[in-house]
Amino acid sequence: MDITVEGLTKYYGVQKAVDNISFTVKTGEILGFLGPNGAGKTTTMKILTCYIAASAGVVTVGSHNVADDQEIIKKSIGYLPENNPLYTEMPVMEYLAYVGELQGVSSAMMRERIGEMIRTCGLNEEKHKKIEELSKGYRQRVGLAQAMIHDPEILILDEPTSGLDPNQIVQIRELIKSLGKKKTVILSTHILPEVEATCDRILIINKGSIVADGTAETLRKQAQGQELLTIKIEGGTGDEVITAIQAIDTVEMVDPISKDNLTLTVQSKAEASSVKAIFDLCVSKKWYLLQLTPLETRLEDIFRDLTLN
Amino acid sequence: MRIIWIIAKRELKSFFDSLTAYIMLIIFLGLSGFFTWLYGSDVFLVGQASLQSFFGVAYWTLFFFTPAITMRTIAEEKRTGTIELILTKPITDWQLIVGKYLACLMLIGIALLSTLPFYFTVANIGPVDHGAVVCGYIGLLLMSSAYISIGIFSSCVTNNQIVSFLMSLLIGMFFLIIFQALSSNFTGIIGSVLNYLSIADHYQSMSRGVIDSRDIIYFVSITMFALMMAESYLIRRNLSEK
């Protein structure tokens, strides 16, 4: 099921939490929601899941409008809210059965679904405990299990891996990735490597508006534009090397890092690569190329650029 | 209706899981038993085989206990955030409220059922007006239903259980005492409206064995009105003024 958001705006009193945002998520796509605290991620998710109404704008899930067909939409969405609220006085199995019943899982399917959720979320040893007795990581898994109990077509997860240990994080990411092949997934997170590892597309929101939309690679290209290389050369003198590299057509700028001028940062001209030329140069001059590393702009830097100021 | 029943079942179970139900049942039975059999104008002092004294006591005990049951219903969900969880499942605000209301009503029903031994005992002592007893129980149930819905409304207004408890006592106080006290100071239409609004008048006639459709309509309409107010308080989250 596709989700289409058009001109979505939400006011809390006089404060504008979400300001006229539009985007589309297609089936089989995992969309990562990034943004600083208070950017409007959670508000957007609350509107998508029919918890609160938008002040303006149209949200369509599949062929249904969020304002009109709440029941059908709620049935096709699995939602893990922020802070993972749970009925802590209930045992895990009972809780999953309750949510399943509310979601309309038939009693014939119930056992199977609960069993499957307990397997995929690794809850087997804790399944008879009360939720309040579980550690944070296990609670998070219960939260995920309840979101997926009715095998929804859309998953909306607000910080799905918070509180999990590194092994579990890898497991959950893999789970989300495999689910994302058939379903529509939207997840929000603060952990930037996570977005890169799991999401097909990234949406960065700041102060209620979308500031970037694209894959991790396109975002990098946008932010960076030009190729940056760190190289280290042995066999020539510093000045000789710098002049020779500067003479290459595609090189725009050379910047020495070390004092002997043999470790350098090379910036190429827009949309050009100097990697091969540098290699050929070293071969012809009989220099040794000890290091040639492309410098990637880290997602953290892009994020900071877009959301500060 | 299926959804309402699922919610009510879970709520009722959580009353029993969290001891609330047992404490409430013990205190309710203890107090009503004490005043019905041992103290004040008890059955023996009255010297009649009737449950009048029990209905008189339950009138007060339910006034205090109903808010204690209802105070956590919605307030707790708001405090812990589970309200968001539950309302993003395919259920409506109204179904959630009615489910909670039904669970509380069933708990009160269980409490009232457990006072049936009073009735059997009195019936053994002397001739009992069975009709009056049945009417009395129906009256208690209807009155509780009004208190429960007021309690659920108060629970929707705040996310603090104590505030919710005190608020439902305050609203209940109006129906229990204040409207009646005011009505004696007014004449004409205002006086009779206030008198009609007071619970005492409607409850007493029922506990004496008179079922009047006006009394039933009175309790049912308080219930419906308070539940609708509760729903509108939940729906308020959707409003966003510029």
Short mmCIF file of N, CA, C and O in Angstrom, two decimals, chain B residues 114-208:
data_model
loop_
_atom_site.label_atom_id
_atom_site.label_comp_id
_atom_site.label_asym_id
_atom_site.label_seq_id
_atom_site.Cartn_x
_atom_site.Cartn_y
_atom_site.Cartn_z
N SER B 114 -22.45 -10.20 45.37
CA SER B 114 -21.89 -10.82 46.57
C SER B 114 -22.60 -10.36 47.84
O SER B 114 -22.32 -10.87 48.92
N THR B 115 -23.52 -9.44 47.72
CA THR B 115 -24.33 -9.08 48.90
C THR B 115 -25.63 -9.89 48.94
O THR B 115 -26.44 -9.69 49.83
N LEU B 116 -25.79 -10.79 47.97
CA LEU B 116 -27.02 -11.60 47.95
C LEU B 116 -27.24 -12.40 49.25
O LEU B 116 -28.39 -12.57 49.67
N PRO B 117 -26.17 -12.88 49.92
CA PRO B 117 -26.38 -13.57 51.20
C PRO B 117 -27.16 -12.72 52.21
O PRO B 117 -27.92 -13.26 53.02
N PHE B 118 -27.00 -11.41 52.15
CA PHE B 118 -27.80 -10.54 53.03
C PHE B 118 -29.29 -10.82 52.80
O PHE B 118 -30.08 -10.95 53.73
N TYR B 119 -29.61 -10.89 51.51
CA TYR B 119 -31.01 -11.08 51.12
C TYR B 119 -31.52 -12.43 51.61
O TYR B 119 -32.60 -12.53 52.21
N PHE B 120 -30.69 -13.51 51.40
CA PHE B 120 -31.13 -14.84 51.83
C PHE B 120 -31.30 -14.88 53.34
O PHE B 120 -32.26 -15.46 53.86
N THR B 121 -30.39 -14.24 54.06
CA THR B 121 -30.48 -14.23 55.52
C THR B 121 -31.77 -13.56 55.97
O THR B 121 -32.54 -14.10 56.79
N VAL B 122 -32.00 -12.35 55.41
CA VAL B 122 -33.21 -11.61 55.81
C VAL B 122 -34.45 -12.42 55.45
O VAL B 122 -35.42 -12.49 56.24
N ALA B 123 -34.40 -13.08 54.28
CA ALA B 123 -35.56 -13.86 53.86
C ALA B 123 -35.83 -15.01 54.82
O ALA B 123 -36.97 -15.46 54.95
N ASN B 124 -34.80 -15.49 55.50
CA ASN B 124 -34.98 -16.54 56.48
C ASN B 124 -35.56 -16.03 57.79
O ASN B 124 -36.21 -16.77 58.52
N ILE B 125 -35.28 -14.75 58.09
CA ILE B 125 -35.76 -14.19 59.36
C ILE B 125 -37.26 -13.92 59.31
O ILE B 125 -37.99 -14.15 60.26
N GLY B 126 -37.71 -13.42 58.20
CA GLY B 126 -39.12 -13.08 58.14
C GLY B 126 -39.58 -12.87 56.72
O GLY B 126 -38.81 -13.07 55.78
N PRO B 127 -40.83 -12.52 56.53
CA PRO B 127 -41.35 -12.32 55.17
C PRO B 127 -40.76 -11.07 54.53
O PRO B 127 -40.83 -9.98 55.09
N VAL B 128 -40.14 -11.25 53.34
CA VAL B 128 -39.49 -10.14 52.65
C VAL B 128 -40.33 -9.74 51.45
O VAL B 128 -40.91 -10.59 50.78
N ASP B 129 -40.36 -8.45 51.19
CA ASP B 129 -41.00 -7.96 49.97
C ASP B 129 -40.01 -8.15 48.82
O ASP B 129 -39.12 -7.32 48.61
N HIS B 130 -40.15 -9.30 48.11
CA HIS B 130 -39.16 -9.63 47.09
C HIS B 130 -39.08 -8.57 46.01
O HIS B 130 -38.00 -8.22 45.54
N GLY B 131 -40.21 -8.05 45.60
CA GLY B 131 -40.24 -7.03 44.56
C GLY B 131 -39.40 -5.82 44.95
O GLY B 131 -38.63 -5.31 44.16
N ALA B 132 -39.55 -5.41 46.23
CA ALA B 132 -38.81 -4.23 46.68
C ALA B 132 -37.32 -4.49 46.62
O ALA B 132 -36.54 -3.59 46.27
N VAL B 133 -36.92 -5.72 46.95
CA VAL B 133 -35.49 -6.03 46.92
C VAL B 133 -34.95 -5.96 45.50
O VAL B 133 -33.92 -5.32 45.22
N VAL B 134 -35.68 -6.59 44.56
CA VAL B 134 -35.25 -6.55 43.16
C VAL B 134 -35.15 -5.11 42.68
O VAL B 134 -34.14 -4.70 42.08
N CYS B 135 -36.18 -4.31 42.98
CA CYS B 135 -36.15 -2.90 42.58
C CYS B 135 -34.96 -2.18 43.19
O CYS B 135 -34.30 -1.37 42.54
N GLY B 136 -34.69 -2.48 44.45
CA GLY B 136 -33.58 -1.82 45.14
C GLY B 136 -32.26 -2.11 44.44
O GLY B 136 -31.46 -1.19 44.21
N TYR B 137 -32.08 -3.39 44.08
CA TYR B 137 -30.84 -3.73 43.39
C TYR B 137 -30.74 -3.04 42.03
O TYR B 137 -29.69 -2.53 41.66
N ILE B 138 -31.87 -3.03 41.31
CA ILE B 138 -31.85 -2.33 40.01
C ILE B 138 -31.50 -0.86 40.22
O ILE B 138 -30.70 -0.28 39.49
N GLY B 139 -32.08 -0.28 41.29
CA GLY B 139 -31.79 1.12 41.60
C GLY B 139 -30.30 1.33 41.86
O GLY B 139 -29.70 2.27 41.33
N LEU B 140 -29.72 0.44 42.66
CA LEU B 140 -28.28 0.56 42.96
C LEU B 140 -27.45 0.48 41.68
O LEU B 140 -26.50 1.24 41.49
N LEU B 141 -27.82 -0.46 40.82
CA LEU B 141 -27.07 -0.65 39.59
C LEU B 141 -27.17 0.59 38.69
O LEU B 141 -26.17 1.05 38.13
N LEU B 142 -28.39 1.14 38.60
CA LEU B 142 -28.58 2.33 37.76
C LEU B 142 -27.81 3.51 38.33
O LEU B 142 -27.18 4.28 37.59
N MET B 143 -27.85 3.64 39.66
CA MET B 143 -27.13 4.75 40.28
C MET B 143 -25.63 4.60 40.03
O MET B 143 -24.94 5.57 39.69
N SER B 144 -25.14 3.36 40.19
CA SER B 144 -23.71 3.13 39.94
C SER B 144 -23.36 3.48 38.52
O SER B 144 -22.31 4.07 38.25
N SER B 145 -24.24 3.12 37.60
CA SER B 145 -23.97 3.40 36.20
C SER B 145 -23.79 4.90 35.98
O SER B 145 -22.87 5.32 35.25
N ALA B 146 -24.61 5.71 36.67
CA ALA B 146 -24.45 7.15 36.54
C ALA B 146 -23.11 7.59 37.13
O ALA B 146 -22.37 8.37 36.51
N TYR B 147 -22.76 7.07 38.31
CA TYR B 147 -21.48 7.45 38.93
C TYR B 147 -20.31 7.01 38.07
O TYR B 147 -19.32 7.73 37.95
N ILE B 148 -20.39 5.81 37.51
CA ILE B 148 -19.28 5.30 36.68
C ILE B 148 -19.03 6.23 35.50
O ILE B 148 -17.90 6.61 35.22
N SER B 149 -20.12 6.63 34.84
CA SER B 149 -19.89 7.45 33.66
C SER B 149 -19.35 8.82 34.06
O SER B 149 -18.50 9.37 33.36
N ILE B 150 -19.80 9.34 35.21
CA ILE B 150 -19.22 10.59 35.69
C ILE B 150 -17.74 10.38 36.00
O ILE B 150 -16.88 11.19 35.65
N GLY B 151 -17.42 9.24 36.61
CA GLY B 151 -16.03 8.93 36.94
C GLY B 151 -15.18 8.81 35.69
O GLY B 151 -14.04 9.28 35.67
N ILE B 152 -15.71 8.18 34.65
CA ILE B 152 -14.92 8.02 33.42
C ILE B 152 -14.71 9.37 32.75
O ILE B 152 -13.63 9.67 32.25
N PHE B 153 -15.74 10.20 32.82
CA PHE B 153 -15.56 11.56 32.29
C PHE B 153 -14.42 12.27 33.02
O PHE B 153 -13.53 12.84 32.40
N SER B 154 -14.42 12.20 34.37
CA SER B 154 -13.35 12.87 35.13
C SER B 154 -12.00 12.28 34.80
O SER B 154 -10.99 12.97 34.82
N SER B 155 -11.98 10.99 34.50
CA SER B 155 -10.74 10.33 34.19
C SER B 155 -10.20 10.79 32.83
O SER B 155 -9.00 10.78 32.60
N CYS B 156 -11.11 11.19 31.95
CA CYS B 156 -10.69 11.67 30.63
C CYS B 156 -10.10 13.08 30.71
O CYS B 156 -9.31 13.47 29.87
N VAL B 157 -10.54 13.82 31.72
CA VAL B 157 -10.15 15.22 31.78
C VAL B 157 -8.70 15.39 32.18
O VAL B 157 -8.02 16.29 31.73
N THR B 158 -8.20 14.48 33.01
CA THR B 158 -6.86 14.66 33.56
C THR B 158 -6.05 13.38 33.36
O THR B 158 -6.61 12.35 33.01
N ASN B 159 -4.72 13.47 33.58
CA ASN B 159 -3.97 12.21 33.59
C ASN B 159 -3.47 11.90 34.99
O ASN B 159 -2.58 11.09 35.18
N ASN B 160 -4.07 12.55 35.98
CA ASN B 160 -3.71 12.29 37.37
C ASN B 160 -4.87 11.60 38.07
O ASN B 160 -5.99 12.12 38.11
N GLN B 161 -4.60 10.41 38.60
CA GLN B 161 -5.69 9.62 39.18
C GLN B 161 -6.37 10.31 40.36
O GLN B 161 -7.57 10.23 40.52
N ILE B 162 -5.57 10.98 41.20
CA ILE B 162 -6.13 11.62 42.39
C ILE B 162 -7.08 12.75 41.98
O ILE B 162 -8.19 12.89 42.50
N VAL B 163 -6.62 13.55 41.01
CA VAL B 163 -7.47 14.64 40.53
C VAL B 163 -8.77 14.06 39.99
O VAL B 163 -9.86 14.57 40.26
N SER B 164 -8.63 12.97 39.24
CA SER B 164 -9.80 12.34 38.66
C SER B 164 -10.76 11.85 39.75
O SER B 164 -11.98 12.02 39.67
N PHE B 165 -10.20 11.25 40.81
CA PHE B 165 -11.01 10.75 41.93
C PHE B 165 -11.78 11.90 42.58
O PHE B 165 -13.00 11.85 42.76
N LEU B 166 -11.04 12.96 42.93
CA LEU B 166 -11.67 14.09 43.62
C LEU B 166 -12.71 14.75 42.74
O LEU B 166 -13.77 15.15 43.20
N MET B 167 -12.40 14.84 41.46
CA MET B 167 -13.33 15.51 40.57
C MET B 167 -14.63 14.73 40.44
O MET B 167 -15.72 15.33 40.45
N SER B 168 -14.53 13.41 40.36
CA SER B 168 -15.79 12.67 40.24
C SER B 168 -16.56 12.72 41.56
O SER B 168 -17.80 12.74 41.55
N LEU B 169 -15.85 12.78 42.69
CA LEU B 169 -16.57 12.96 43.96
C LEU B 169 -17.30 14.30 43.96
O LEU B 169 -18.46 14.39 44.39
N LEU B 170 -16.62 15.32 43.48
CA LEU B 170 -17.22 16.66 43.47
C LEU B 170 -18.48 16.68 42.61
O LEU B 170 -19.53 17.17 43.03
N ILE B 171 -18.36 16.14 41.38
CA ILE B 171 -19.53 16.12 40.51
C ILE B 171 -20.63 15.28 41.14
O ILE B 171 -21.81 15.66 41.15
N GLY B 172 -20.24 14.12 41.70
CA GLY B 172 -21.21 13.25 42.35
C GLY B 172 -21.92 13.96 43.50
O GLY B 172 -23.12 13.80 43.70
N MET B 173 -21.14 14.77 44.21
CA MET B 173 -21.69 15.51 45.36
C MET B 173 -22.86 16.39 44.94
O MET B 173 -23.84 16.52 45.66
N PHE B 174 -22.74 17.00 43.75
CA PHE B 174 -23.82 17.85 43.27
C PHE B 174 -25.11 17.03 43.13
O PHE B 174 -26.17 17.45 43.60
N PHE B 175 -24.98 15.88 42.51
CA PHE B 175 -26.18 15.07 42.29
C PHE B 175 -26.69 14.47 43.60
O PHE B 175 -27.88 14.27 43.78
N LEU B 176 -25.76 14.18 44.52
CA LEU B 176 -26.14 13.50 45.74
C LEU B 176 -26.76 14.45 46.75
O LEU B 176 -27.79 14.15 47.35
N ILE B 177 -26.13 15.61 46.97
CA ILE B 177 -26.57 16.49 48.06
C ILE B 177 -26.96 17.89 47.57
O ILE B 177 -28.03 18.40 47.88
N ILE B 178 -26.05 18.47 46.77
CA ILE B 178 -26.18 19.92 46.56
C ILE B 178 -27.45 20.30 45.81
O ILE B 178 -28.16 21.24 46.21
N PHE B 179 -27.80 19.54 44.75
CA PHE B 179 -29.03 19.88 44.02
C PHE B 179 -30.24 19.81 44.94
O PHE B 179 -31.13 20.66 44.86
N GLN B 180 -30.23 18.81 45.81
CA GLN B 180 -31.37 18.65 46.69
C GLN B 180 -31.44 19.80 47.69
O GLN B 180 -32.50 20.38 47.92
N ALA B 181 -30.27 20.16 48.27
CA ALA B 181 -30.24 21.25 49.23
C ALA B 181 -30.69 22.54 48.58
O ALA B 181 -31.47 23.31 49.16
N LEU B 182 -30.25 22.77 47.34
CA LEU B 182 -30.64 23.99 46.65
C LEU B 182 -32.12 24.00 46.33
O LEU B 182 -32.78 25.04 46.45
N SER B 183 -32.63 22.84 45.96
CA SER B 183 -34.01 22.81 45.50
C SER B 183 -34.97 23.24 46.61
O SER B 183 -36.02 23.83 46.34
N SER B 184 -34.58 22.99 47.88
CA SER B 184 -35.49 23.39 48.96
C SER B 184 -35.52 24.90 49.14
O SER B 184 -36.38 25.44 49.80
N ASN B 185 -34.52 25.59 48.56
CA ASN B 185 -34.50 27.05 48.69
C ASN B 185 -35.18 27.75 47.53
O ASN B 185 -35.34 28.96 47.55
N PHE B 186 -35.53 26.99 46.50
CA PHE B 186 -36.17 27.62 45.36
C PHE B 186 -37.60 27.11 45.22
O PHE B 186 -37.91 25.98 45.60
N THR B 187 -38.43 27.97 44.68
CA THR B 187 -39.79 27.51 44.41
C THR B 187 -39.98 27.49 42.90
O THR B 187 -39.13 27.94 42.15
N GLY B 188 -41.12 26.99 42.49
CA GLY B 188 -41.47 27.04 41.07
C GLY B 188 -40.58 26.14 40.24
O GLY B 188 -40.07 25.13 40.71
N ILE B 189 -40.39 26.57 38.99
CA ILE B 189 -39.75 25.71 38.01
C ILE B 189 -38.32 25.37 38.39
O ILE B 189 -37.87 24.22 38.27
N ILE B 190 -37.55 26.36 38.89
CA ILE B 190 -36.15 26.10 39.25
C ILE B 190 -36.08 25.04 40.34
O ILE B 190 -35.29 24.10 40.27
N GLY B 191 -36.92 25.20 41.32
CA GLY B 191 -36.95 24.25 42.42
C GLY B 191 -37.23 22.84 41.94
O GLY B 191 -36.54 21.90 42.32
N SER B 192 -38.21 22.70 41.05
CA SER B 192 -38.55 21.33 40.64
C SER B 192 -37.49 20.76 39.69
O SER B 192 -37.26 19.55 39.71
N VAL B 193 -36.84 21.61 38.89
CA VAL B 193 -35.76 21.12 38.04
C VAL B 193 -34.62 20.61 38.91
O VAL B 193 -34.10 19.50 38.70
N LEU B 194 -34.24 21.41 39.92
CA LEU B 194 -33.15 21.00 40.81
C LEU B 194 -33.51 19.71 41.54
O LEU B 194 -32.69 18.82 41.70
N ASN B 195 -34.75 19.63 41.96
CA ASN B 195 -35.20 18.44 42.65
C ASN B 195 -35.13 17.22 41.74
O ASN B 195 -34.73 16.15 42.15
N TYR B 196 -35.48 17.44 40.46
CA TYR B 196 -35.45 16.32 39.51
C TYR B 196 -34.01 15.86 39.30
O TYR B 196 -33.74 14.68 39.13
N LEU B 197 -33.07 16.82 39.32
CA LEU B 197 -31.67 16.48 39.07
C LEU B 197 -31.04 15.71 40.22
O LEU B 197 -30.03 15.03 40.04
N SER B 198 -31.62 15.81 41.41
CA SER B 198 -30.99 15.16 42.56
C SER B 198 -31.22 13.65 42.52
O SER B 198 -32.33 13.17 42.23
N ILE B 199 -30.18 12.90 42.84
CA ILE B 199 -30.27 11.44 42.79
C ILE B 199 -31.21 10.90 43.86
O ILE B 199 -31.97 9.96 43.63
N ALA B 200 -31.15 11.52 45.03
CA ALA B 200 -31.87 10.99 46.20
C ALA B 200 -33.33 10.64 45.89
O ALA B 200 -33.79 9.54 46.17
N ASP B 201 -34.00 11.59 45.27
CA ASP B 201 -35.41 11.44 44.97
C ASP B 201 -35.68 10.18 44.14
O ASP B 201 -36.55 9.38 44.45
N HIS B 202 -34.86 10.01 43.07
CA HIS B 202 -35.06 8.88 42.16
C HIS B 202 -34.68 7.56 42.81
O HIS B 202 -35.33 6.55 42.62
N TYR B 203 -33.60 7.60 43.57
CA TYR B 203 -33.12 6.36 44.16
C TYR B 203 -34.07 5.87 45.25
O TYR B 203 -34.38 4.67 45.31
N GLN B 204 -34.53 6.80 46.10
CA GLN B 204 -35.37 6.37 47.22
C GLN B 204 -36.64 5.69 46.76
O GLN B 204 -37.04 4.67 47.32
N SER B 205 -37.24 6.25 45.71
CA SER B 205 -38.49 5.61 45.29
C SER B 205 -38.21 4.20 44.77
O SER B 205 -39.02 3.29 44.96
N MET B 206 -37.05 4.01 44.13
CA MET B 206 -36.73 2.67 43.64
C MET B 206 -36.42 1.71 44.78
O MET B 206 -36.82 0.55 44.75
N SER B 207 -35.70 2.20 45.79
CA SER B 207 -35.34 1.29 46.88
C SER B 207 -36.57 0.92 47.70
O SER B 207 -36.56 -0.04 48.45
N ARG B 208 -37.67 1.68 47.55
CA ARG B 208 -38.91 1.30 48.22
C ARG B 208 -39.72 0.33 47.37
O ARG B 208 -40.73 -0.21 47.82
#
